[in-house]
C-alpha positions as YAML, in Angstrom:
chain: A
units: angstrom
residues:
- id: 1
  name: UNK
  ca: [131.28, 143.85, 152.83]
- id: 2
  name: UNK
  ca: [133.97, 144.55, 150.37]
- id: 3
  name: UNK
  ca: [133.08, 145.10, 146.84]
- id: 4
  name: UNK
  ca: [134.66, 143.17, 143.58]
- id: 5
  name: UNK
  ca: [136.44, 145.32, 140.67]
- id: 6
  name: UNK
  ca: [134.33, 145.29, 137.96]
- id: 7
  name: UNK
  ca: [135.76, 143.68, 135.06]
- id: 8
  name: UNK
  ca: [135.28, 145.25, 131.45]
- id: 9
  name: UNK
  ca: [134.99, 142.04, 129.76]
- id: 10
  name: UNK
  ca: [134.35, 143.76, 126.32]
- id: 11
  name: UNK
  ca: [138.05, 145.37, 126.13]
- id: 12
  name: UNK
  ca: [141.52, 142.95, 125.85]
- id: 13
  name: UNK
  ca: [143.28, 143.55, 128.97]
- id: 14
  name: UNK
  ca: [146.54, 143.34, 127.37]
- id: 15
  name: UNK
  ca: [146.28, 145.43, 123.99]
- id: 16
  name: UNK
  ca: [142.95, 147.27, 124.14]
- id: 17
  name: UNK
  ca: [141.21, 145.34, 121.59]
- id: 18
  name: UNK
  ca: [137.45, 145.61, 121.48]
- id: 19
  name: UNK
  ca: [137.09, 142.53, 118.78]
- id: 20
  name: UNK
  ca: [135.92, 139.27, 120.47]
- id: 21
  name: UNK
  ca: [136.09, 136.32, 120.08]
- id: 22
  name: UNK
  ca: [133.75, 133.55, 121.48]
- id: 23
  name: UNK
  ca: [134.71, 129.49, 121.32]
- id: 24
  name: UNK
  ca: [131.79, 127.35, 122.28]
- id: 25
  name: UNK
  ca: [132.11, 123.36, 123.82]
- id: 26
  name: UNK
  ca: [128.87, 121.59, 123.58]
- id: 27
  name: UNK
  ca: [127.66, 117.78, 124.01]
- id: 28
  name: UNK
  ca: [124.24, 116.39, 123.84]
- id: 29
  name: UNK
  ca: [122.32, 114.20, 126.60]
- id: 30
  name: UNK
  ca: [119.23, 112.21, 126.59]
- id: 31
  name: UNK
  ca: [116.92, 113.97, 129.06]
- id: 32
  name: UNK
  ca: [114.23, 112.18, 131.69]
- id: 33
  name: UNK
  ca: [111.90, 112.59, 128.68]
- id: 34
  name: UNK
  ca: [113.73, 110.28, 126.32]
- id: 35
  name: UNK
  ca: [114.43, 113.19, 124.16]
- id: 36
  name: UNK
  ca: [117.82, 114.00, 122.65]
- id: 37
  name: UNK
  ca: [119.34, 117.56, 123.39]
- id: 38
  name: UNK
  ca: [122.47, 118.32, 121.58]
- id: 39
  name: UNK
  ca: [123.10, 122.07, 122.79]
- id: 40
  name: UNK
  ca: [124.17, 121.69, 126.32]
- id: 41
  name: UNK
  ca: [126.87, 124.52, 126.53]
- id: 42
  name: UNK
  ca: [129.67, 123.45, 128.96]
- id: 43
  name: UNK
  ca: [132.12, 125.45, 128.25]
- id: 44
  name: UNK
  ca: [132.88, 128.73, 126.48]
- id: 45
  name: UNK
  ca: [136.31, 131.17, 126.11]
- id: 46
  name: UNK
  ca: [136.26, 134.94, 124.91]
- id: 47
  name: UNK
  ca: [139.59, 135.83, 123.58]
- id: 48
  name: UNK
  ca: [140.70, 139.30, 122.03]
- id: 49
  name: UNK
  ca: [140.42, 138.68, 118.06]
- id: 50
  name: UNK
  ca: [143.67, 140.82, 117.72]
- id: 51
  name: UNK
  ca: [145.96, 139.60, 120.42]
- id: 52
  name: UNK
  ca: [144.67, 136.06, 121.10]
- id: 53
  name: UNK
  ca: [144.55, 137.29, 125.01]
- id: 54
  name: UNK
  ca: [141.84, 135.01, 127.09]
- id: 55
  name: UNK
  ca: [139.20, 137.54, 128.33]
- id: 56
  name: UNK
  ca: [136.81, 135.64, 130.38]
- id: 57
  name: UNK
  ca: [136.75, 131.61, 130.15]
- id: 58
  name: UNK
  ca: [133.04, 129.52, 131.83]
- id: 59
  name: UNK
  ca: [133.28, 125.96, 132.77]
- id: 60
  name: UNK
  ca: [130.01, 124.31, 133.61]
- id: 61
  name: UNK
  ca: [130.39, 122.25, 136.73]
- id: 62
  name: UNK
  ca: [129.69, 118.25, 136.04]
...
């Protein structure tokens, strides 16, 4: 089995920055119970705060 490269997901790639940035998407749903969530994270970016660089970027499957 081959292993993955481990990615360092708390330095920018690009410049070397160690500020992050973190840009959450959320919607709310009504659940079986009839009861309103609003903080259903579907997606979510991490971007260097110095270079603007995308770091790591999650989207929630529908």
């Amino acid at each position: 089995m081959e292993e993955r490269p481990v990615r360092d997901l708390t330095r920018c790639p690009t410049c070397g920055g160690t500020e992050v940035e973190r840009t959450e998407v959320t919607r709310g749903y009504y659940s079986a119970h009839a009861k309103y969530d609003p903080e259903v994270l579907i997606r979510f970016s991490d971007r260097c705060a110095t270079c603007g660089t995308v770091i790591y970027e999650h989207v929630e499957e529908a």
